[in-house]
């Protein structure tokens, strides 16, 4: 029955159950892992142990985990295994997002969709919009799952193309307008990636797209504002606020798990406090 | 010494030596492999055997091979191994392109660059432009290598965003104008992906960007015109014309290698004939 819910319903359910809109980003950078994990371990083993500990320490405070695939691909031959094992460590009461930023066409996009939604059974995936709807359609064939389109990304050079004025609005807004039409007659859900470093973007886009789920990265290490992010949260328009480095790398000693747990809890609470005015 | 040449020099050298501007796309789709390869073999083994045979049959006619990473990732646990082994099967007189269409930022882009340029030692990589220069810079730190930015893609829905008029020109042209500035003071080379299905695009972009290498996909199965592609070829402005499915899947029986070899040779010759008026 759960599988028949659409992604928005599943997101609402997960967020209500966990009383959290926090998504923990599992971006395990070998250069930043606590050194003791690497002693006598391969890099792949160290990452697995790190992820296992981070998931155990933070899942009570999170409604979702986002895995940035680059950090797994760079592990080479064992990357897929680490990705798959990490995916399966995530408790069933949390949603899972493959931050893959894929953007390809036709038969290629279909292959990516199979890998991410069938083999790895992620609940959602991020997609780059430049090639148009061809990049998203194969992912939208999956009921209950979501495709988060890069609309307003959190990085500095996002202004290079995304802010260009086109027909009186920034380019990213036109991308958003198109993207929300891509799932007509498709079972999948369209979501948007809206960087929390652009303080105006979350509320601006929410006003235009009242029911689209937003994935908001850039809080924490990138300096984004939790307050700006939560302004996009409404009962019907859900947001997922992602924090990666700020939770993962609080400490480099044996206390890294305790510190990660503490910061995840604080972030959950802070987000909930900020939400109160919007979601009574 | 070879490693000190920049990518344009390496491309010129490879094309002169092989008398070819053909790039063979290694997109091994398990559903389309000759069935006899799958008998008694795992999918990964069948793909390796297919690639080995295709490379052996076509490399005399090609100056480069392009590997679309989606087809390897979908193999799951053994995907990286198949990718790595295929990479190492490619003769040293051909350049190698990772068609990854990656687009991510900062530490993530750096991880992708390490995986593709260091671990796998590809000569070039495709990159999606939506996030701006952050996605390309880590790849441009490698001397002798190139980053092909998606400018005008070959798929139908590329018109959705790429054709939008901005400041009097199509959006893709503004992307191109920005992209050519990204490698200032960087050792890497900027190239562009220009779909051969848009008959006007190759010559139009060549007029604006006389020395940028173009990777032109969409010839063959996607219906692109070899003639339109070769109009972008000049002595200083090199092009690589890619063909994948039209070479790989000519036959499904034991004769697949002979047919692939024949079509690769015909394509090489046809391209060279078309080139003659442009490169005396």
Coordinates of C-alpha atoms in Angstrom, one line a residue:
Chain A
X1 CA 0.0 0.0 0.0
X2 CA 2.9 2.4 0.9
X3 CA 4.2 2.0 -2.6
X4 CA 0.9 3.3 -4.0
X5 CA 1.2 6.6 -2.3
X6 CA 2.7 9.3 -4.4
X7 CA 5.9 10.9 -3.3
X8 CA 4.2 14.0 -1.8
X9 CA 2.1 11.7 0.4
X10 CA 5.2 9.7 1.4
X11 CA 7.1 12.8 2.2
X12 CA 4.2 14.2 4.4
X13 CA 4.0 10.8 6.1
X14 CA 7.8 10.6 6.8
X15 CA 7.9 14.2 8.0
X16 CA 4.9 13.8 10.3
X17 CA 6.2 10.6 11.8
X18 CA 9.7 11.9 12.4
X19 CA 8.6 15.5 13.2
X20 CA 11.5 16.6 11.0
X21 CA 12.2 18.3 7.7
X22 CA 15.9 17.6 8.0
X23 CA 17.7 15.6 5.3
X24 CA 21.2 14.4 6.2
X25 CA 23.6 14.5 3.3
X26 CA 25.9 11.4 3.2
X27 CA 28.9 12.9 1.3
X28 CA 31.7 10.9 2.8
X29 CA 35.0 12.6 1.8
X30 CA 37.9 10.2 2.5
X31 CA 40.2 13.2 3.1
X32 CA 37.9 14.4 5.9
X33 CA 37.0 11.1 7.7
X34 CA 38.2 10.6 11.3
X35 CA 41.7 9.2 10.8
X36 CA 41.1 6.2 13.2
X37 CA 38.5 4.8 10.7
X38 CA 41.2 4.5 8.1
X39 CA 43.7 2.6 10.3
X40 CA 43.8 -1.0 9.0
X41 CA 40.8 -0.4 6.8
X42 CA 40.5 0.1 3.1
X43 CA 38.9 3.4 2.0
X44 CA 35.7 1.6 1.1
X45 CA 35.6 0.0 4.5
X46 CA 36.3 3.2 6.3
X47 CA 33.5 5.0 4.4
X48 CA 31.0 2.2 5.2
X49 CA 31.9 2.3 8.8
X50 CA 31.6 6.1 8.8
X51 CA 28.2 6.0 7.1
X52 CA 26.9 3.3 9.3
X53 CA 27.8 5.4 12.4
X54 CA 26.5 8.6 11.0
X55 CA 23.2 7.0 10.0
X56 CA 22.8 5.4 13.4
X57 CA 23.6 8.7 15.1
X58 CA 21.4 11.0 13.0
X59 CA 18.4 9.0 11.8
X60 CA 16.2 9.8 14.8
X61 CA 16.4 13.5 13.7
X62 CA 16.0 13.1 10.0
X63 CA 13.2 12.3 7.6
X64 CA 15.5 11.7 4.7
X65 CA 19.1 10.9 3.6
X66 CA 20.7 12.3 0.5
X67 CA 23.6 10.4 -1.1
X68 CA 25.9 12.4 -3.4
X69 CA 26.9 9.9 -5.9
X70 CA 30.3 11.5 -6.7
X71 CA 31.7 10.6 -3.3
X72 CA 30.9 6.9 -4.1
X73 CA 32.0 6.9 -7.7
X74 CA 35.4 8.2 -6.7
X75 CA 35.9 5.0 -4.6
X76 CA 36.3 3.2 -7.9
X77 CA 35.8 -0.5 -8.1
X78 CA 34.1 -0.7 -4.7
X79 CA 32.1 2.5 -5.1
X80 CA 28.9 0.8 -6.2
X81 CA 29.1 -1.7 -3.4
X82 CA 29.6 1.0 -0.8
X83 CA 26.7 3.0 -2.3
X84 CA 24.4 -0.1 -2.3
X85 CA 25.3 -1.1 1.2
X86 CA 24.9 2.5 2.5
X87 CA 21.5 2.6 0.7
X88 CA 20.4 -0.5 2.6
X89 CA 21.6 0.8 6.0
X90 CA 19.0 3.6 5.9
X91 CA 16.0 2.9 8.0
X92 CA 12.7 2.4 6.2
X93 CA 11.2 5.4 7.9
X94 CA 13.5 7.8 6.1
X95 CA 13.2 8.7 2.4
X96 CA 16.3 8.3 0.2
X97 CA 17.6 10.7 -2.4
X98 CA 20.3 10.0 -5.0
X99 CA 22.0 13.3 -5.6
X100 CA 23.2 12.3 -9.1
X101 CA 22.4 15.5 -11.1
X102 CA 22.0 13.3 -14.1
X103 CA 20.9 14.8 -17.4
X104 CA 20.9 12.6 -20.4
X105 CA 18.5 11.5 -23.1
X106 CA 16.4 8.6 -24.3
X107 CA 17.9 5.2 -23.8
X108 CA 20.7 6.7 -21.7
X109 CA 18.3 8.4 -19.2
X110 CA 16.4 5.1 -19.0
X111 CA 19.6 3.3 -18.0
X112 CA 20.2 5.8 -15.3
X113 CA 16.6 5.5 -14.0
X114 CA 16.9 1.8 -13.9
X115 CA 20.2 2.0 -11.9
X116 CA 18.9 4.5 -9.4
X117 CA 15.3 3.5 -9.0
X118 CA 15.3 -0.2 -9.6
X119 CA 18.7 -1.6 -8.6
X120 CA 19.3 0.8 -5.8
X121 CA 15.7 1.6 -5.0
X122 CA 16.1 5.3 -4.1
X123 CA 12.9 7.2 -3.6
X124 CA 14.1 10.3 -5.5
X125 CA 16.9 11.6 -7.8
X126 CA 18.2 15.0 -8.8
X127 CA 18.3 15.8 -12.5
X128 CA 19.9 18.6 -14.5
X129 CA 17.5 20.5 -16.8
X130 CA 19.7 21.7 -19.7
X131 CA 18.7 19.0 -22.1
X132 CA 15.0 19.5 -21.5
X133 CA 12.3 17.0 -20.5
X134 CA 14.0 14.0 -22.2
X135 CA 16.3 13.9 -19.2
X136 CA 13.4 13.6 -16.7
X137 CA 10.7 11.5 -18.4
X138 CA 12.2 8.1 -17.9
X139 CA 12.5 8.8 -14.1
X140 CA 8.9 10.0 -14.0
X141 CA 7.6 6.6 -15.0
X142 CA 8.0 5.3 -11.5
X143 CA 5.0 5.7 -9.1
X144 CA 5.8 7.0 -5.6
X145 CA 9.2 8.4 -6.7
X146 CA 10.3 12.0 -7.4
X147 CA 12.6 13.8 -9.7
X148 CA 14.1 16.9 -8.2
X149 CA 15.1 19.3 -11.0
X150 CA 18.0 21.6 -10.5
X151 CA 16.3 25.0 -10.6
X152 CA 18.3 27.4 -8.4
X153 CA 21.5 25.8 -7.2
X154 CA 23.3 26.8 -4.1
X155 CA 26.8 27.5 -5.6
X156 CA 28.2 30.8 -6.4
X157 CA 28.5 30.5 -10.2
X158 CA 24.8 29.5 -10.4
X159 CA 24.2 33.1 -11.2
X160 CA 26.1 32.7 -14.4
X161 CA 23.2 31.2 -16.3
X162 CA 20.4 30.8 -13.8
X163 CA 19.9 34.5 -13.2
X164 CA 19.8 35.7 -16.8
X165 CA 16.6 37.7 -17.4
X166 CA 14.5 35.9 -20.0
X167 CA 11.0 37.3 -20.8
X168 CA 11.2 39.4 -17.7
X169 CA 12.0 36.7 -15.2
X170 CA 15.3 34.9 -14.2
X171 CA 16.1 31.9 -16.4
X172 CA 15.6 29.5 -13.4
X173 CA 12.0 30.5 -13.1
X174 CA 11.3 29.6 -16.7
X175 CA 13.0 26.2 -16.1
X176 CA 10.7 25.8 -13.1
X177 CA 7.6 26.7 -15.2
X178 CA 8.5 24.1 -17.8
X179 CA 9.5 21.4 -15.3
X180 CA 6.2 21.4 -13.5
X181 CA 4.5 20.3 -16.7
X182 CA 6.8 17.4 -17.3
X183 CA 4.8 14.9 -15.1
X184 CA 1.5 15.4 -16.7
X185 CA 0.0 11.9 -17.1
X186 CA 3.1 10.5 -15.4
X187 CA 3.0 8.7 -12.1
X188 CA 6.2 10.3 -10.7
X189 CA 6.4 13.6 -8.9
X190 CA 8.4 16.7 -9.9
X191 CA 10.4 18.4 -7.2
X192 CA 12.8 21.3 -7.3
X193 CA 16.3 21.9 -6.0
X194 CA 16.3 25.4 -4.5
X195 CA 19.6 26.5 -3.0
X196 CA 19.3 27.9 0.5
X197 CA 22.2 30.3 -0.2
X198 CA 19.8 32.5 -2.3
X199 CA 17.7 34.0 0.5
X200 CA 15.0 35.2 -1.8
X201 CA 14.6 32.0 -4.0
X202 CA 12.7 29.6 -1.7
X203 CA 9.8 31.9 -0.9
X204 CA 9.7 33.4 -4.4
X205 CA 9.4 30.0 -6.0
X206 CA 7.0 28.8 -3.4
X207 CA 4.6 31.6 -4.2
X208 CA 4.6 30.4 -7.8
X209 CA 4.6 26.7 -7.2
X210 CA 2.5 26.1 -4.1
X211 CA 2.6 22.3 -4.0
X212 CA 5.9 21.3 -5.4
X213 CA 8.4 19.7 -3.0
X214 CA 11.6 21.6 -2.6
X215 CA 15.0 20.1 -1.7
X216 CA 17.0 22.9 -0.2
X217 CA 20.7 22.4 0.1
X218 CA 23.4 24.9 1.1
X219 CA 22.4 25.2 4.8
X220 CA 25.4 24.9 7.1
X221 CA 28.9 24.8 5.5
X222 CA 27.7 26.8 2.4
X223 CA 26.2 29.5 4.6
X224 CA 22.6 29.3 3.6
X225 CA 19.9 30.6 5.9
X226 CA 17.5 28.2 7.6
X227 CA 15.1 31.0 8.0
X228 CA 15.0 31.7 4.3
X229 CA 14.5 28.0 3.6
X230 CA 11.7 27.5 6.0
X231 CA 9.8 30.5 4.5
X232 CA 9.1 28.1 1.6
X233 CA 7.4 25.5 3.9
X234 CA 3.6 25.2 3.9
X235 CA 1.3 22.4 4.7
X236 CA 0.9 21.5 1.0
X237 CA 4.3 22.6 -0.2
X238 CA 6.8 20.5 1.6
X239 CA 10.5 21.3 1.9
X240 CA 13.5 19.0 2.7
X241 CA 16.4 21.0 4.2
X242 CA 19.7 19.3 3.6
X243 CA 22.8 19.5 5.7
X244 CA 25.9 17.5 4.9
X245 CA 29.3 18.7 5.9
X246 CA 28.0 20.6 8.9
X247 CA 26.8 17.4 10.4
X248 CA 29.4 14.9 9.1
X249 CA 32.6 16.7 10.0
X250 CA 32.0 18.3 13.4
X251 CA 34.8 16.3 15.0
X252 CA 37.6 14.3 13.7
X253 CA 38.1 12.1 16.7
X254 CA 36.2 9.2 18.3
X255 CA 33.5 11.7 19.3
X256 CA 32.5 12.4 15.7
X257 CA 29.3 10.4 16.1
X258 CA 28.2 12.1 19.3
X259 CA 28.8 15.5 17.7
X260 CA 27.0 14.6 14.5
X261 CA 24.0 13.4 16.5
X262 CA 24.0 16.6 18.6
X263 CA 24.1 18.9 15.5
X264 CA 21.5 16.9 13.7
X265 CA 19.2 17.2 16.7
X266 CA 19.9 20.9 17.0
X267 CA 19.2 21.4 13.3
X268 CA 16.0 19.5 13.5
X269 CA 14.8 21.6 16.4
X270 CA 15.9 24.9 14.9
X271 CA 14.1 24.1 11.7
X272 CA 10.9 23.1 13.6
X273 CA 11.0 26.3 15.6
X274 CA 11.3 28.3 12.4
X275 CA 8.5 26.3 10.9
X276 CA 6.0 27.0 13.6
X277 CA 4.6 30.2 12.2
X278 CA 4.0 28.6 8.8
X279 CA 2.6 25.3 9.8
X280 CA 0.4 25.6 12.9
Chain B
X1 CA 56.4 14.7 -23.9
X2 CA 53.0 13.7 -25.2
X3 CA 51.5 14.6 -21.9
X4 CA 52.7 18.2 -22.3
X5 CA 50.8 18.7 -25.5
X6 CA 47.5 20.4 -24.9
X7 CA 44.3 18.6 -26.0
X8 CA 44.0 20.5 -29.3
X9 CA 47.5 19.4 -30.3
X10 CA 46.8 15.8 -29.2
X11 CA 43.5 15.8 -31.2
X12 CA 45.3 17.1 -34.3
X13 CA 48.0 14.5 -33.9
X14 CA 45.5 11.7 -33.4
X15 CA 43.4 12.8 -36.4
X16 CA 46.4 13.2 -38.7
X17 CA 47.9 9.9 -37.7
X18 CA 44.6 8.0 -38.1
X19 CA 43.3 10.1 -41.0
X20 CA 40.0 10.0 -39.2
X21 CA 37.6 12.4 -37.4
X22 CA 35.4 9.5 -36.3
X23 CA 34.7 8.8 -32.7
X24 CA 33.1 5.5 -31.9
X25 CA 30.6 5.6 -29.1
X26 CA 30.8 2.5 -26.8
X27 CA 27.3 2.5 -25.4
X28 CA 26.8 -1.2 -24.8
X29 CA 23.1 -1.8 -24.2
X30 CA 22.7 -5.3 -22.7
X31 CA 19.2 -5.6 -24.4
X32 CA 20.8 -5.1 -27.8
X33 CA 23.9 -7.2 -27.6
X34 CA 24.2 -10.2 -29.9
X35 CA 22.5 -13.0 -27.9
X36 CA 25.3 -15.5 -28.3
X37 CA 27.5 -13.3 -26.1
X38 CA 25.2 -13.7 -23.2
X39 CA 25.1 -17.4 -23.3
X40 CA 27.0 -18.8 -20.3
X41 CA 28.3 -15.3 -19.5
X42 CA 27.3 -12.7 -17.0
X43 CA 26.1 -9.4 -18.4
X44 CA 29.4 -7.8 -17.4
X45 CA 31.4 -10.4 -19.2
X46 CA 29.2 -10.2 -22.3
X47 CA 29.7 -6.4 -22.3
X48 CA 33.4 -6.8 -22.0
X49 CA 33.6 -9.3 -24.8
X50 CA 31.4 -7.0 -27.0
X51 CA 33.5 -4.0 -26.3
X52 CA 36.7 -5.8 -26.9
X53 CA 35.4 -7.0 -30.3
X54 CA 34.0 -3.6 -31.3
X55 CA 37.3 -1.9 -30.3
X56 CA 39.4 -4.4 -32.3
X57 CA 37.1 -4.1 -35.3
X58 CA 36.7 -0.3 -35.4
X59 CA 39.9 1.3 -34.0
X60 CA 41.7 1.4 -37.3
X61 CA 39.0 3.8 -38.5
X62 CA 38.6 6.0 -35.4
X63 CA 40.6 8.7 -33.7
X64 CA 38.7 8.5 -30.5
X65 CA 36.3 6.4 -28.4
X66 CA 33.5 7.8 -26.3
X67 CA 32.2 5.8 -23.4
X68 CA 28.7 6.8 -22.1
X69 CA 29.0 6.1 -18.4
X70 CA 25.3 5.3 -17.9
X71 CA 25.7 2.0 -19.8
X72 CA 28.4 1.0 -17.3
X73 CA 26.7 2.3 -14.2
X74 CA 23.6 0.3 -14.9
X75 CA 25.7 -2.9 -14.6
X76 CA 25.8 -2.3 -10.9
X77 CA 28.5 -3.8 -8.8
X78 CA 30.7 -4.7 -11.8
X79 CA 30.1 -1.5 -13.7
X80 CA 33.2 0.2 -12.7
X81 CA 35.4 -2.8 -13.4
X82 CA 33.8 -3.1 -16.9
X83 CA 34.4 0.6 -17.5
X84 CA 38.0 0.5 -16.3
X85 CA 38.8 -2.6 -18.3
X86 CA 37.1 -1.1 -21.4
X87 CA 39.1 2.1 -20.9
X88 CA 42.3 0.1 -20.9
X89 CA 41.4 -1.9 -24.0
X90 CA 41.5 1.3 -26.1
X91 CA 44.7 1.6 -28.1
X92 CA 47.0 4.5 -27.2
X93 CA 46.6 6.1 -30.6
X94 CA 43.0 6.9 -29.9
X95 CA 41.7 9.6 -27.5
X96 CA 39.2 8.6 -24.9
X97 CA 36.1 10.6 -23.8
X98 CA 34.0 10.0 -20.7
X99 CA 30.5 11.0 -21.7
X100 CA 29.4 11.6 -18.1
X101 CA 27.5 14.9 -18.5
X102 CA 28.5 15.7 -14.9
X103 CA 27.6 19.0 -13.4
X104 CA 28.3 19.6 -9.8
X105 CA 30.1 22.0 -7.7
X106 CA 33.2 22.5 -5.5
X107 CA 34.3 19.4 -3.7
X108 CA 31.9 17.2 -5.6
X109 CA 33.1 18.2 -9.0
X110 CA 36.7 17.7 -7.8
X111 CA 35.7 14.1 -6.9
X112 CA 34.3 13.5 -10.3
X113 CA 37.4 14.9 -11.9
X114 CA 39.6 12.6 -9.9
X115 CA 37.5 9.6 -10.8
X116 CA 37.5 10.4 -14.5
X117 CA 40.8 11.9 -15.2
X118 CA 43.1 10.3 -12.6
X119 CA 41.6 6.9 -11.8
X120 CA 40.3 6.1 -15.2
X121 CA 42.7 8.4 -17.1
X122 CA 40.2 9.6 -19.8
X123 CA 41.4 12.4 -22.0
X124 CA 38.2 14.3 -22.0
X125 CA 34.9 14.5 -20.2
X126 CA 31.4 16.0 -21.0
X127 CA 30.0 18.5 -18.5
X128 CA 26.5 20.0 -18.1
X129 CA 26.6 23.8 -17.9
X130 CA 23.5 24.7 -15.8
X131 CA 25.5 25.3 -12.5
X132 CA 28.0 27.5 -14.2
X133 CA 31.8 27.5 -14.2
X134 CA 32.0 25.7 -10.8
X135 CA 31.1 22.5 -12.6
X136 CA 34.0 22.8 -15.1
X137 CA 36.9 24.3 -13.2
X138 CA 38.1 21.2 -11.3
X139 CA 38.3 19.4 -14.7
X140 CA 40.3 22.2 -16.3
X141 CA 43.1 21.8 -13.9
X142 CA 44.5 18.9 -15.9
X143 CA 46.9 19.7 -18.6
X144 CA 46.4 17.9 -21.9
X145 CA 42.8 17.1 -21.1
X146 CA 39.5 18.7 -22.3
X147 CA 36.1 19.5 -21.0
X148 CA 33.3 19.3 -23.6
X149 CA 30.5 21.5 -22.4
X150 CA 27.0 20.6 -23.4
X151 CA 26.1 23.6 -25.6
X152 CA 23.6 22.3 -28.3
X153 CA 22.5 18.8 -27.5
X154 CA 21.2 16.4 -30.2
X155 CA 17.9 15.4 -28.5
X156 CA 14.5 16.7 -29.5
X157 CA 13.7 18.5 -26.2
X158 CA 17.0 20.4 -26.3
X159 CA 14.9 23.2 -27.9
X160 CA 13.0 23.5 -24.6
X161 CA 15.7 25.7 -22.9
X162 CA 18.6 25.9 -25.4
X163 CA 16.7 27.8 -28.1
X164 CA 15.2 30.4 -25.8
X165 CA 16.1 33.9 -27.2
X166 CA 18.2 35.8 -24.7
X167 CA 19.7 39.1 -25.6
X168 CA 18.9 38.4 -29.2
X169 CA 20.7 35.0 -29.5
X170 CA 19.6 31.5 -28.5
X171 CA 20.5 30.6 -24.9
X172 CA 23.0 27.9 -26.1
X173 CA 25.1 30.6 -27.7
X174 CA 25.3 32.6 -24.5
X175 CA 26.4 29.4 -22.7
X176 CA 29.1 28.9 -25.3
X177 CA 30.2 32.5 -24.9
X178 CA 30.7 32.1 -21.2
X179 CA 32.2 28.6 -21.4
X180 CA 35.1 29.7 -23.7
X181 CA 36.2 32.0 -20.9
X182 CA 36.3 29.3 -18.2
X183 CA 39.8 28.0 -19.1
X184 CA 41.6 31.4 -18.9
X185 CA 44.8 30.7 -16.9
X186 CA 43.9 27.0 -16.7
X187 CA 45.9 24.2 -18.4
X188 CA 42.8 22.3 -19.7
X189 CA 41.0 22.9 -22.9
X190 CA 37.3 23.8 -23.4
X191 CA 35.4 22.0 -26.1
X192 CA 31.7 22.0 -27.0
X193 CA 29.1 19.3 -27.6
X194 CA 27.2 20.4 -30.7
X195 CA 24.4 18.0 -31.8
X196 CA 24.6 17.0 -35.4
X197 CA 20.8 16.8 -35.5
X198 CA 20.6 20.6 -35.6
X199 CA 21.8 21.2 -39.1
X200 CA 22.6 24.9 -38.6
X201 CA 24.3 24.7 -35.2
X202 CA 27.8 23.3 -36.1
X203 CA 28.6 25.9 -38.8
X204 CA 27.0 28.7 -36.8
X205 CA 29.0 28.0 -33.7
X206 CA 32.2 27.4 -35.7
X207 CA 31.9 30.9 -37.1
X208 CA 31.8 32.3 -33.6
X209 CA 34.4 30.0 -32.0
X210 CA 37.0 29.3 -34.6
X211 CA 39.4 27.2 -32.6
X212 CA 37.2 25.3 -30.1
X213 CA 37.1 21.5 -30.6
X214 CA 33.5 20.3 -31.2
X215 CA 32.2 16.8 -30.2
X216 CA 29.3 16.2 -32.6
X217 CA 26.9 13.4 -31.6
X218 CA 23.7 12.5 -33.3
X219 CA 25.0 11.2 -36.6
X220 CA 23.5 7.8 -37.6
X221 CA 20.7 6.5 -35.4
X222 CA 19.6 9.9 -34.4
X223 CA 19.5 11.1 -38.0
X224 CA 22.0 13.9 -37.8
X225 CA 23.7 15.0 -41.0
X226 CA 27.4 14.2 -41.6
X227 CA 27.4 17.1 -44.1
X228 CA 26.2 19.6 -41.5
X229 CA 28.7 18.3 -39.0
X230 CA 31.7 18.6 -41.3
X231 CA 30.8 22.2 -42.2
X232 CA 32.2 23.0 -38.8
X233 CA 35.6 21.4 -39.5
X234 CA 38.6 23.6 -40.2
X235 CA 42.3 23.2 -39.8
X236 CA 42.3 25.0 -36.5
X237 CA 38.8 24.2 -35.4
X238 CA 38.8 20.4 -35.0
X239 CA 35.6 18.3 -34.8
X240 CA 35.0 14.8 -33.6
X241 CA 32.0 13.1 -35.1
X242 CA 30.5 10.4 -32.9
X243 CA 28.6 7.4 -34.0
X244 CA 27.4 4.8 -31.5
X245 CA 24.3 2.7 -32.2
X246 CA 24.8 2.8 -36.0
X247 CA 28.1 1.1 -35.6
X248 CA 27.5 -1.1 -32.6
X249 CA 24.2 -2.8 -33.6
X250 CA 24.4 -3.4 -37.4
X251 CA 24.0 -7.1 -36.9
X252 CA 22.9 -9.3 -34.0
X253 CA 24.6 -12.5 -35.1
X254 CA 28.2 -13.6 -35.1
X255 CA 28.9 -11.2 -38.0
X256 CA 28.3 -8.1 -35.7
X257 CA 32.1 -7.4 -35.7
X258 CA 32.5 -7.5 -39.4
X259 CA 29.5 -5.3 -40.0
X260 CA 30.7 -2.8 -37.3
X261 CA 34.1 -2.7 -38.9
X262 CA 32.6 -2.1 -42.3
X263 CA 30.3 0.7 -41.2
X264 CA 33.1 2.4 -39.2
X265 CA 35.3 2.3 -42.3
X266 CA 32.5 3.7 -44.5
X267 CA 31.7 6.4 -42.0
X268 CA 35.4 7.4 -41.8
X269 CA 35.6 7.6 -45.5
X270 CA 32.4 9.5 -46.0
X271 CA 33.5 12.0 -43.4
X272 CA 36.9 12.4 -45.0
X273 CA 35.2 13.0 -48.4
X274 CA 33.0 15.6 -46.9
X275 CA 36.0 17.2 -45.2
X276 CA 38.0 17.6 -48.4
X277 CA 36.6 21.0 -49.5
X278 CA 37.2 22.4 -46.0
X279 CA 40.7 20.9 -45.3
X280 CA 42.7 20.9 -48.5

